[in-house]
mmCIF file of C-alpha atoms in Angstrom:
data_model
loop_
_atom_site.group_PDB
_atom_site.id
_atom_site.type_symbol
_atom_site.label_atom_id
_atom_site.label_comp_id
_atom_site.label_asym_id
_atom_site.label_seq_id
_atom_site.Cartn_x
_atom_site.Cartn_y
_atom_site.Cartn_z
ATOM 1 C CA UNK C 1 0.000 0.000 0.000
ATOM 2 C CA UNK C 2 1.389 3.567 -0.861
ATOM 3 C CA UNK C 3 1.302 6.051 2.015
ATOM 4 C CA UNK C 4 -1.252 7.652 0.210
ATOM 5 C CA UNK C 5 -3.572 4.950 0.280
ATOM 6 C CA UNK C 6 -2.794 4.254 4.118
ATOM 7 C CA UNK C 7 -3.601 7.777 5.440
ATOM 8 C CA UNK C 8 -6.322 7.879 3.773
ATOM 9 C CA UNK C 9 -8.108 4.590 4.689
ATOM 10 C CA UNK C 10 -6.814 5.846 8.170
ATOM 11 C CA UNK C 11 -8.532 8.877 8.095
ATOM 12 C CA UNK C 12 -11.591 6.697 6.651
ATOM 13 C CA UNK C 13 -11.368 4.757 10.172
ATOM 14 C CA UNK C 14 -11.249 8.045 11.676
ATOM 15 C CA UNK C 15 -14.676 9.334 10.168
ATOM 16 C CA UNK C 16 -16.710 5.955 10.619
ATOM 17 C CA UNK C 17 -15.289 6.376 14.387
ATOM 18 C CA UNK C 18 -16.798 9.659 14.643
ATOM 19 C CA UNK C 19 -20.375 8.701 13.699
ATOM 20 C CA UNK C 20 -21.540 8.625 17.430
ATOM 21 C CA UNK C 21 -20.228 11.890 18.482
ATOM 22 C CA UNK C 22 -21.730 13.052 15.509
ATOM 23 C CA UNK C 23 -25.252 11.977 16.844
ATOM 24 C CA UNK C 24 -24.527 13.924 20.244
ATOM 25 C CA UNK C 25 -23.363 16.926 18.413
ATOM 26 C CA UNK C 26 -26.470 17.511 16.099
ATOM 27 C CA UNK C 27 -29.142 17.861 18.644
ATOM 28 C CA UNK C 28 -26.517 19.801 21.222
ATOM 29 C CA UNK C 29 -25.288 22.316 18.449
ATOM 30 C CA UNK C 30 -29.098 22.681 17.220
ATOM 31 C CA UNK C 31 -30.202 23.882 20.777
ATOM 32 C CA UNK C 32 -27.207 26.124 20.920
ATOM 33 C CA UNK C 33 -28.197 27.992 18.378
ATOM 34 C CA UNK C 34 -31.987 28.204 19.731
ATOM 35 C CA UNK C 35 -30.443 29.521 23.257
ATOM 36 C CA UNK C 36 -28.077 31.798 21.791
ATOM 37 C CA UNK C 37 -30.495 33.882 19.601
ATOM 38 C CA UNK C 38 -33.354 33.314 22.600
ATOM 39 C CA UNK C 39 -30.895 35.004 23.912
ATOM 40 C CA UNK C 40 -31.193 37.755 21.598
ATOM 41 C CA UNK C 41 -27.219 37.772 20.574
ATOM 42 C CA UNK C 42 -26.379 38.361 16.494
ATOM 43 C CA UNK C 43 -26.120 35.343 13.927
ATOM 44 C CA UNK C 44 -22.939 35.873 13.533
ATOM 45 C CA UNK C 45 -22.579 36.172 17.245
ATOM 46 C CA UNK C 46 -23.624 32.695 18.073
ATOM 47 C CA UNK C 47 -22.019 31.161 15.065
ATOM 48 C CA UNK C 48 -18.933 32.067 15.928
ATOM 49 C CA UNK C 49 -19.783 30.930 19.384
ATOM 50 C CA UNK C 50 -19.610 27.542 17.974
ATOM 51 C CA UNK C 51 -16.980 27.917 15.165
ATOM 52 C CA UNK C 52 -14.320 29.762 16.843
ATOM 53 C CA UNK C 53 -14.627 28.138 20.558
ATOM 54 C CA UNK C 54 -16.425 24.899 19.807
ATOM 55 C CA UNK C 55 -15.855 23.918 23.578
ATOM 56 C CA UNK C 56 -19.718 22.578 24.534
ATOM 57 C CA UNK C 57 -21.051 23.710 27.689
ATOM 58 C CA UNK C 58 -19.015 26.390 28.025
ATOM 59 C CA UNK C 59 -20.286 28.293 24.980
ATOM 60 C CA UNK C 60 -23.457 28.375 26.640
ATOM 61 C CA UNK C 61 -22.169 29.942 29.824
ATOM 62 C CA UNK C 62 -19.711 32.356 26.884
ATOM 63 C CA UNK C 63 -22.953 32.991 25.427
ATOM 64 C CA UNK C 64 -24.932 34.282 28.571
ATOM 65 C CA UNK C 65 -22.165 36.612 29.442
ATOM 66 C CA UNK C 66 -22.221 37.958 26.234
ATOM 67 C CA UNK C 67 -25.833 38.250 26.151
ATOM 68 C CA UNK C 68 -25.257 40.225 29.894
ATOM 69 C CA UNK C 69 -22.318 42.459 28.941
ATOM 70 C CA UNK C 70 -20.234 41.486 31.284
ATOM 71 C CA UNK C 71 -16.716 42.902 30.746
ATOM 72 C CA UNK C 72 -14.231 41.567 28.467
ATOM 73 C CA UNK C 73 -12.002 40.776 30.825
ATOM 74 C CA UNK C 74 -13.933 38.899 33.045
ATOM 75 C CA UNK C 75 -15.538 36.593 30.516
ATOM 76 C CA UNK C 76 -11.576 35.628 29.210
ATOM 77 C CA UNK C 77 -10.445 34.852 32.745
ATOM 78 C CA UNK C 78 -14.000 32.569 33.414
ATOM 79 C CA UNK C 79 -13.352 31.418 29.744
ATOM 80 C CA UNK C 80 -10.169 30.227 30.993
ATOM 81 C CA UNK C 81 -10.902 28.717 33.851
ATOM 82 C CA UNK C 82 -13.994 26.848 32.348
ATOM 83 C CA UNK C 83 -11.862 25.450 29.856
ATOM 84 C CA UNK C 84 -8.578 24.700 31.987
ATOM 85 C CA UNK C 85 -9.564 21.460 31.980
ATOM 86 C CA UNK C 86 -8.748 20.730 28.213
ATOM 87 C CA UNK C 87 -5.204 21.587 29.017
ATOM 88 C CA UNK C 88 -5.232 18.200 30.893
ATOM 89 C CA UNK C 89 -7.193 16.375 28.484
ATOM 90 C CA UNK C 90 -4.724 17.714 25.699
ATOM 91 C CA UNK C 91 -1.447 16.634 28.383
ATOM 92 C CA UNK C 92 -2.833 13.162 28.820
ATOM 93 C CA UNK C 93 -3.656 13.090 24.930
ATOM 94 C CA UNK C 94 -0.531 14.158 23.918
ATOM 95 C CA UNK C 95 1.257 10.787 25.117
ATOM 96 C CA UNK C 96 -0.679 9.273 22.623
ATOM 97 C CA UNK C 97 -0.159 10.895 19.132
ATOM 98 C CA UNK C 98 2.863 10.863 17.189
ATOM 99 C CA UNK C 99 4.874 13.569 18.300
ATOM 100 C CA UNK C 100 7.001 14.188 15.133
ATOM 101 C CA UNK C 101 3.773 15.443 13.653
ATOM 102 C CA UNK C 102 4.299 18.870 12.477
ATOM 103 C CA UNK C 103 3.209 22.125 13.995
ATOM 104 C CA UNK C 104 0.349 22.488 11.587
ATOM 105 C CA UNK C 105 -0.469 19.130 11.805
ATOM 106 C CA UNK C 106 -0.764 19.688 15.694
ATOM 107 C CA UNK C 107 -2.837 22.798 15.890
ATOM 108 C CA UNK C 108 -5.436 21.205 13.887
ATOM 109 C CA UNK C 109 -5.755 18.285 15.863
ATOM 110 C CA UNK C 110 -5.524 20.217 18.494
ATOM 111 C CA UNK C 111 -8.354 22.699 17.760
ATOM 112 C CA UNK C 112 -10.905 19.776 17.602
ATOM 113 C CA UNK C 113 -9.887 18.204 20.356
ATOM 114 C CA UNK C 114 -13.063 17.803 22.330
ATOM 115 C CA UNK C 115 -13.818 15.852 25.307
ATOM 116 C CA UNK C 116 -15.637 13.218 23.046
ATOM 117 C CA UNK C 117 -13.062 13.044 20.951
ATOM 118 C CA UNK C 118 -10.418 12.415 23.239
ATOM 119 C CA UNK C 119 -12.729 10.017 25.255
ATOM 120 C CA UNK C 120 -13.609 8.277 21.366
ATOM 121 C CA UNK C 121 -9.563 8.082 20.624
ATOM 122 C CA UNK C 122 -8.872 6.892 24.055
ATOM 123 C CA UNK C 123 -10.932 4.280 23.969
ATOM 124 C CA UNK C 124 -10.251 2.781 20.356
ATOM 125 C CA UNK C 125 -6.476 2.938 21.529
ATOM 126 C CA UNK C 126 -7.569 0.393 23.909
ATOM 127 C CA UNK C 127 -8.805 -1.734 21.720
ATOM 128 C CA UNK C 128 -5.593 -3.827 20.567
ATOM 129 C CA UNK C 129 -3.538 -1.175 19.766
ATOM 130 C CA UNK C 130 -2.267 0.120 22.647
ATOM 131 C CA UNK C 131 1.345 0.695 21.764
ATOM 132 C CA UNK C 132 0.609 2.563 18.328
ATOM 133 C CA UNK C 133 0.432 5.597 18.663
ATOM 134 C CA UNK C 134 -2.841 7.872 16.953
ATOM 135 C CA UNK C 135 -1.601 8.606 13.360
ATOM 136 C CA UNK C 136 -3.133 12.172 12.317
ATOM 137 C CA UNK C 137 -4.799 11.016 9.300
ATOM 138 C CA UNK C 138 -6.848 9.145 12.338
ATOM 139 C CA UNK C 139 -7.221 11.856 14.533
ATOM 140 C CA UNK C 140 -8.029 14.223 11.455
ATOM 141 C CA UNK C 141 -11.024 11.814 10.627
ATOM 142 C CA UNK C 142 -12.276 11.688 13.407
ATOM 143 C CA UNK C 143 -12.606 15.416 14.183
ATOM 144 C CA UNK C 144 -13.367 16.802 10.946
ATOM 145 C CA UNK C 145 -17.373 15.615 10.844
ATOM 146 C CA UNK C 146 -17.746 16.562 14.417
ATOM 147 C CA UNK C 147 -16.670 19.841 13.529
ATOM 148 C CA UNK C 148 -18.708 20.042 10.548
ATOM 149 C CA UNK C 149 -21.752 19.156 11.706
ATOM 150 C CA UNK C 150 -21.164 21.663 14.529
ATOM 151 C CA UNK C 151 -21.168 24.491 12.242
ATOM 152 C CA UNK C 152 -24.022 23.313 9.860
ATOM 153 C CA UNK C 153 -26.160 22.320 12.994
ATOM 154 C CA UNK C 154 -25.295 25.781 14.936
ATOM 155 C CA UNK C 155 -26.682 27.496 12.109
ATOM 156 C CA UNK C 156 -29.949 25.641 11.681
ATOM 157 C CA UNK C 157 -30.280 26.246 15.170
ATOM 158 C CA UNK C 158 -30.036 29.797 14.558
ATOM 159 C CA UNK C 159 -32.923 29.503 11.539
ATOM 160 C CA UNK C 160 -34.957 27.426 13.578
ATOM 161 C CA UNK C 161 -35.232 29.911 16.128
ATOM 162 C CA UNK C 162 -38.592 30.922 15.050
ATOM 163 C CA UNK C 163 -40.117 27.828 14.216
ATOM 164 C CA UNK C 164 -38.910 24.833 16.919
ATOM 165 C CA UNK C 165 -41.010 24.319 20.247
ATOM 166 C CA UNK C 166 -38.231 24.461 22.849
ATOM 167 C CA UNK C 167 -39.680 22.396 25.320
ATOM 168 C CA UNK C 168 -38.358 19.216 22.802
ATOM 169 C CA UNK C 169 -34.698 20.091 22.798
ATOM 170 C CA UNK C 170 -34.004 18.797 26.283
ATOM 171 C CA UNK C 171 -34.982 15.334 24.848
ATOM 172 C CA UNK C 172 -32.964 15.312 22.314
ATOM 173 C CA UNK C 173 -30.111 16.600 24.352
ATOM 174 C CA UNK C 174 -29.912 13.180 26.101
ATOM 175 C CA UNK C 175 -28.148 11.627 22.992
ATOM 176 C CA UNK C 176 -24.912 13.132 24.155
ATOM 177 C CA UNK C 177 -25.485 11.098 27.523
ATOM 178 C CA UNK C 178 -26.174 7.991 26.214
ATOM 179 C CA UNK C 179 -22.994 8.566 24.373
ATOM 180 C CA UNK C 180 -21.347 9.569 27.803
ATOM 181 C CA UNK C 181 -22.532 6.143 28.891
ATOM 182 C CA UNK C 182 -21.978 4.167 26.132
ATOM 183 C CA UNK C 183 -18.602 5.028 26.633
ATOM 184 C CA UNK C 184 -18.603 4.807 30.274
ATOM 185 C CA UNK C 185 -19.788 1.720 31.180
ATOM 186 C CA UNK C 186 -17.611 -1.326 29.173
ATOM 187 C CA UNK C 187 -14.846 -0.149 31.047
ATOM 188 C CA UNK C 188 -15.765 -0.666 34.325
ATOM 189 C CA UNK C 189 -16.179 -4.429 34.010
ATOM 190 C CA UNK C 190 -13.868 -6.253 36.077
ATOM 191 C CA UNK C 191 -12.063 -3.246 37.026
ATOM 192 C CA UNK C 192 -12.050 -2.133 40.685
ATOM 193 C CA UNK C 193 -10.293 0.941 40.201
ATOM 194 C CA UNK C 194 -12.218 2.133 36.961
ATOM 195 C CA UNK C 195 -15.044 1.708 39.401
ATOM 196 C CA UNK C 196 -13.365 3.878 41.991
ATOM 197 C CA UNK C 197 -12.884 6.207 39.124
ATOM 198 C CA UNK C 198 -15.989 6.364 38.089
ATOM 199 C CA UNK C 199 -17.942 7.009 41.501
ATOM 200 C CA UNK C 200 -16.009 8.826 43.040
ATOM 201 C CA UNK C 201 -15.862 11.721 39.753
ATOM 202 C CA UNK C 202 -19.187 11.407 39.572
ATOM 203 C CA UNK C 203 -20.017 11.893 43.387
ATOM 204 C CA UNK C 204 -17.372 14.899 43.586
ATOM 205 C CA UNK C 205 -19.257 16.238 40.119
ATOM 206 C CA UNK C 206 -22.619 15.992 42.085
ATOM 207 C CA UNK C 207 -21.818 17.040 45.308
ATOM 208 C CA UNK C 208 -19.741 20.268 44.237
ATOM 209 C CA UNK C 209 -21.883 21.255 40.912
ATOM 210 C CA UNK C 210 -24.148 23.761 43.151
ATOM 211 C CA UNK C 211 -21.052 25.506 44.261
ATOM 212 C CA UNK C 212 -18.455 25.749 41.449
ATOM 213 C CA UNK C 213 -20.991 25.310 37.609
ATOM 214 C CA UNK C 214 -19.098 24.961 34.879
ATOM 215 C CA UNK C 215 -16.134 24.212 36.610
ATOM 216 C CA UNK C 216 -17.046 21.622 38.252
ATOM 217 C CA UNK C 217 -15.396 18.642 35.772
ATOM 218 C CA UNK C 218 -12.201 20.274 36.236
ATOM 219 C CA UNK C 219 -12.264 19.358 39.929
ATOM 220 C CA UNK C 220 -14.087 16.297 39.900
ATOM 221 C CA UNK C 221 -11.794 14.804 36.992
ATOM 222 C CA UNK C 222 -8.591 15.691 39.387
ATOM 223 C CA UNK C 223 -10.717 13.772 42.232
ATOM 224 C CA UNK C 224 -11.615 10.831 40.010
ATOM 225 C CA UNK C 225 -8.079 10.499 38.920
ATOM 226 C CA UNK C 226 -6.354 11.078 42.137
ATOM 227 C CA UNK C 227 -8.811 7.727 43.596
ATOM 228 C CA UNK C 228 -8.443 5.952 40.592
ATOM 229 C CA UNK C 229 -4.307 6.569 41.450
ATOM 230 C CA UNK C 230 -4.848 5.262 45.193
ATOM 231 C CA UNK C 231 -6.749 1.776 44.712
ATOM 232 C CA UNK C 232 -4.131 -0.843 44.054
ATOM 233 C CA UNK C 233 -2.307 -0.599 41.310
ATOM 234 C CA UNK C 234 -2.855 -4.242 40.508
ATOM 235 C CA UNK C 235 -3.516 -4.371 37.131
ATOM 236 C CA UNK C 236 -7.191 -6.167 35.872
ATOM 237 C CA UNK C 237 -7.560 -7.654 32.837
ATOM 238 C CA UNK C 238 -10.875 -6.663 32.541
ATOM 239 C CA UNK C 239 -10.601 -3.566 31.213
ATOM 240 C CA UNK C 240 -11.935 -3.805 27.576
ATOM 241 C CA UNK C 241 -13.535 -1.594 26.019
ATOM 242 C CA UNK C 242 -16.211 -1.359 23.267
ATOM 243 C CA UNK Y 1 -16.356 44.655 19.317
ATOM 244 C CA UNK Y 2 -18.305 41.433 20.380
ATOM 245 C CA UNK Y 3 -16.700 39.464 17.361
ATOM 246 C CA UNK Y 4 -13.182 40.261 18.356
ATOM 247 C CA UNK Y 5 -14.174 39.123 21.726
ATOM 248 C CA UNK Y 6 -15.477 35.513 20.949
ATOM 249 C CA UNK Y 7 -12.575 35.680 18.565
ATOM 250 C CA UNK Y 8 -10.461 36.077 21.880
ATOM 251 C CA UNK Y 9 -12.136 33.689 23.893
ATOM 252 C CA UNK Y 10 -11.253 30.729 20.535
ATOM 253 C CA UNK Y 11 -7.542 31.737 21.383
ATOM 254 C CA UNK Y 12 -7.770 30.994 25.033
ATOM 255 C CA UNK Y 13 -9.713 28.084 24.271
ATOM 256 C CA UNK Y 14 -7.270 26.861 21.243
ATOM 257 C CA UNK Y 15 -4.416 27.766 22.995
ATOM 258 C CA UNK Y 16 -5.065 25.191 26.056
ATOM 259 C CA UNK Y 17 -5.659 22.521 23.669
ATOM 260 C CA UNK Y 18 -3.081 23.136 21.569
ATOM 261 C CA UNK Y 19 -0.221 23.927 23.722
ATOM 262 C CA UNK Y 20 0.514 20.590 25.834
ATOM 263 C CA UNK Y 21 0.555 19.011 22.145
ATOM 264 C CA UNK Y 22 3.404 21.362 21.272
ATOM 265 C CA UNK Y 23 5.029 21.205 24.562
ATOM 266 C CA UNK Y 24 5.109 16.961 24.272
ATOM 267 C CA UNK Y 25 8.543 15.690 25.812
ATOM 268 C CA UNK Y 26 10.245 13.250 23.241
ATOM 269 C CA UNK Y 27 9.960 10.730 26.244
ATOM 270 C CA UNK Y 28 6.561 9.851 27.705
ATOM 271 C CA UNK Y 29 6.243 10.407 30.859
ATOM 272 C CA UNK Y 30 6.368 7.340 33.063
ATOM 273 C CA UNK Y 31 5.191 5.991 36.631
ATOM 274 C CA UNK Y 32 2.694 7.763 38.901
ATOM 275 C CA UNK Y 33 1.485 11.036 36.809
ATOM 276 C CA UNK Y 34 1.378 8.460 34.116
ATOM 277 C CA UNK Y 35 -0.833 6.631 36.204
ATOM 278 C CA UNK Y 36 -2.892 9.598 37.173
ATOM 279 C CA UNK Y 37 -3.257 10.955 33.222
ATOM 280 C CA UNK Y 38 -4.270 7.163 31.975
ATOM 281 C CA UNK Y 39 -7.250 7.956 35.005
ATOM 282 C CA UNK Y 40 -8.397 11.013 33.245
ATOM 283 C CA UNK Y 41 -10.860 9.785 30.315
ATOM 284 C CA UNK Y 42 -12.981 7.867 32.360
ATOM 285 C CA UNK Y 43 -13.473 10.174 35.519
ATOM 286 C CA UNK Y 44 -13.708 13.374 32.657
ATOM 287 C CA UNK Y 45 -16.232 11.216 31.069
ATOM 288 C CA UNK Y 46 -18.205 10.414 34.905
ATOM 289 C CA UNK Y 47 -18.237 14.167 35.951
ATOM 290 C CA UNK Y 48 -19.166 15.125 32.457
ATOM 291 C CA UNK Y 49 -22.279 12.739 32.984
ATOM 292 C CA UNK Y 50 -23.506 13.180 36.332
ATOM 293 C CA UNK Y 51 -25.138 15.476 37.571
ATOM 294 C CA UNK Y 52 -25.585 16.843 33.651
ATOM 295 C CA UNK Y 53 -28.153 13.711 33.058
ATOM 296 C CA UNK Y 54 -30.596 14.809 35.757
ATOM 297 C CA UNK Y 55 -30.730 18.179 34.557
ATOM 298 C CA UNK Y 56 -31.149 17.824 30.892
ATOM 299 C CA UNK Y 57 -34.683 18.904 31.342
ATOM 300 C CA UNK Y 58 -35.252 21.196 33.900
ATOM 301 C CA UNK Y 59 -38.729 19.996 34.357
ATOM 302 C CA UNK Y 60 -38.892 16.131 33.766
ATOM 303 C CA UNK Y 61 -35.987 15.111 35.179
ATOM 304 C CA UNK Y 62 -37.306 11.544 34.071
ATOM 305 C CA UNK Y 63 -36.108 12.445 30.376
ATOM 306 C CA UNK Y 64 -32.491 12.180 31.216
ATOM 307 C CA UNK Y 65 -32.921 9.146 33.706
ATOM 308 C CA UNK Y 66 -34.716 7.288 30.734
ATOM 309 C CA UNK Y 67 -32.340 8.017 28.263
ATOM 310 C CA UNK Y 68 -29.641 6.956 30.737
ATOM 311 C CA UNK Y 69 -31.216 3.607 31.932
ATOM 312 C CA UNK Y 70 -31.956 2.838 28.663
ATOM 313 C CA UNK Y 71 -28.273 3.647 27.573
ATOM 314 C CA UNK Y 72 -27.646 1.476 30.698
ATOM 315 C CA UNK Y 73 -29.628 -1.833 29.495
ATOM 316 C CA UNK Y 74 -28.598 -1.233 26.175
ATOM 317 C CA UNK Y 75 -24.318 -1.574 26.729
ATOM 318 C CA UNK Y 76 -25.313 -4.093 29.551
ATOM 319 C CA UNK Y 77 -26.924 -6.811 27.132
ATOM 320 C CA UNK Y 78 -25.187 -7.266 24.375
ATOM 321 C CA UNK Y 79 -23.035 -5.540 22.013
ATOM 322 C CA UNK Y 80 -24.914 -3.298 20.589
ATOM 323 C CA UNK Y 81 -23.607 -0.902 17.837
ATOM 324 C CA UNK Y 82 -23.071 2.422 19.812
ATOM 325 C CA UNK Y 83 -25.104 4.780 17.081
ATOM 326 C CA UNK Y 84 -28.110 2.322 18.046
ATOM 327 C CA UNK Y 85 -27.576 2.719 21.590
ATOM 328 C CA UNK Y 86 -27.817 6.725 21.290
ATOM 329 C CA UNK Y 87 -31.192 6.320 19.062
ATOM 330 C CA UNK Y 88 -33.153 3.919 21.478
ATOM 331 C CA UNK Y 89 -31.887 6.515 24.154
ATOM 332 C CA UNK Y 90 -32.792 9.127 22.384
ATOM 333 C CA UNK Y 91 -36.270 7.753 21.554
ATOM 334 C CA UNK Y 92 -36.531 6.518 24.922
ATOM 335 C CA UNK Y 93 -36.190 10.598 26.163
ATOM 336 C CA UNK Y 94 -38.200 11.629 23.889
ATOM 337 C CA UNK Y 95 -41.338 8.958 24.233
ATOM 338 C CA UNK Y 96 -40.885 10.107 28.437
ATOM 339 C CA UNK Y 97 -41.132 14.071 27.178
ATOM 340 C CA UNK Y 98 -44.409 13.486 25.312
ATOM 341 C CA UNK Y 99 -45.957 10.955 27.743
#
């Protein structure tokens, strides 16, 4: 096979991987664009929302500052903060791709990096390959229709506006769960500390989610983590994943 | 003024993505932070979840606990293609919301 032919049935793998987070991102990027112009900001406004941050929950919160005025400042440092937490996802990704990938290469992979992406790459890594590392042709496939379908969806949102009942969208919002879930639950079989992991983010996440909002995962993922680290580091050799 | 200001808030947001992936060592880092950073995918993936399930729909919370038992049942069984998983799910929400 010619390099050519690899990449490309690599970044084929990539797309077909991608499918599910597709499915979450339709309904989730469709609502975003309802909320943002409910919440009377521009088109463009909310588009860009979406196109230029493309970081999920925490465009809505970027979107209800903006919609308040709050001061420039402020909504960079919260914007920062909210986010922090893809700087670990991105450190803990980083182990995994190949790192004599150029800078371009990088920043584009790196731009898409979402938390369903890096949960999706994760995960397939697990799945008999664990020494290779993520080739960017993958990594490129998998992001690209995520991203796409972000931008198309954001903008029907936006047009739908007038028409769409919004008591509906909550419904349709679950798909991203059941994608959480999915993803979730084959790994904790036979695995005490995925287990540990597992309760113990969650608990944190639903214990401390009244006091710190958005931030919240970026605590609860250090808590999660930090258990996961204490249980005994005997390995299982349960821990496949779908 | 508002443009340049989302445009701002895409470079934070790029910037901690993009930034560990420049700064990777040649050497992967071994032993305990190792440990800790293999942990992250799953507990990111746990907090993500809960409590954001519950509170889906601010008025029926039962439309995110249907979607998530079903999601549940569905891995539980058998091995279900993950695309059909999020449509019964899905469905499952949305059949709850209109009953």
């Amino acid at each position: 096979m010619t390099d050519y032919s690899r990449r490309m049935s690599l970044f084929r793998r990539g797309m077909l991987d991608s499918v599910p987070i597709v499915m979450g991102y339709v309904p989730a990027c469709i609502t975003f664009g309802l909320v943002g112009k409910s919440l009377s900001l521009g088109n463009w406004e909310v588009f860009l929302l979406s196109a230029l941050v493309y970081a999920g929950a925490s465009q809505f919160i970027g979107a209800k500052l903006l919609a308040a005025g709050t001061l420039a400042p402020i909504i960079l440092l919260l914007t920062l903060i909210i986010n922090l937490r893809y700087g670990f996802i991105s450190t803990s990704f980083s182990q995994r791709i190949n790192r004599q990938s150029g800078l371009w290469s990088k920043a584009m992979v790196g731009f898409g990096l979402t938390e369903e992406v890096y949960a999706i790459s994760m995960i397939s890594r697990r799945n008999g390959e664990r020494k290779e590392k993520l080739s960017t042709a993958y990594l490129l496939g998998l992001e690209l229709p995520p991203y796409a379908v972000t931008l198309l969806s954001t903008w029907t949102g936006i047009i739908l506006a007038q028409y769409i009942p919004e008591h509906i969208l909550p419904a349709l919002n679950t798909s991203l769960y059941a994608l959480l879930i999915a993803l979730i639950v084959p790994q904790l079989r036979g695995s005490k500390r995925s287990i540990v992991i597992c309760i113990s983010a969650a608990a944190s996440s639903w214990l401390l989610e009244p006091y710190l909002g958005a931030s919240t995962v970026l605590v609860s993922m250090m808590i999660g983590a930090w258990a996961g680290g204490r249980t005994s580091l005997k390995k299982t050799n349960g821990r496949e994943a779908a | 003024m508002t443009i340049l200001l989302i445009a701002a808030m895409g470079i934070v947001t790029f910037l901690l993505r993009f930034t560990p992936l420049l700064l990777a060592k040649k050497v992967p880092i071994e032993g305990k932070s190792s440990g800790f950073l293999d942990n992250l995918p799953l507990a990111v993936l746990s907090s993500l979840t809960i409590p954001g399930i519950f509170q889906v729909d601010a008025e029926t919370p039962w439309v995110g606990i249907a979607a998530g038992l079903t999601a549940v049942l569905l891995v539980c069984i058998r091995k279900v293609p993950l695309f059909l998983v999020i449509v019964a799910s899905t469905l499952a929400a949305l059949l709850v919301k209109v009953i």
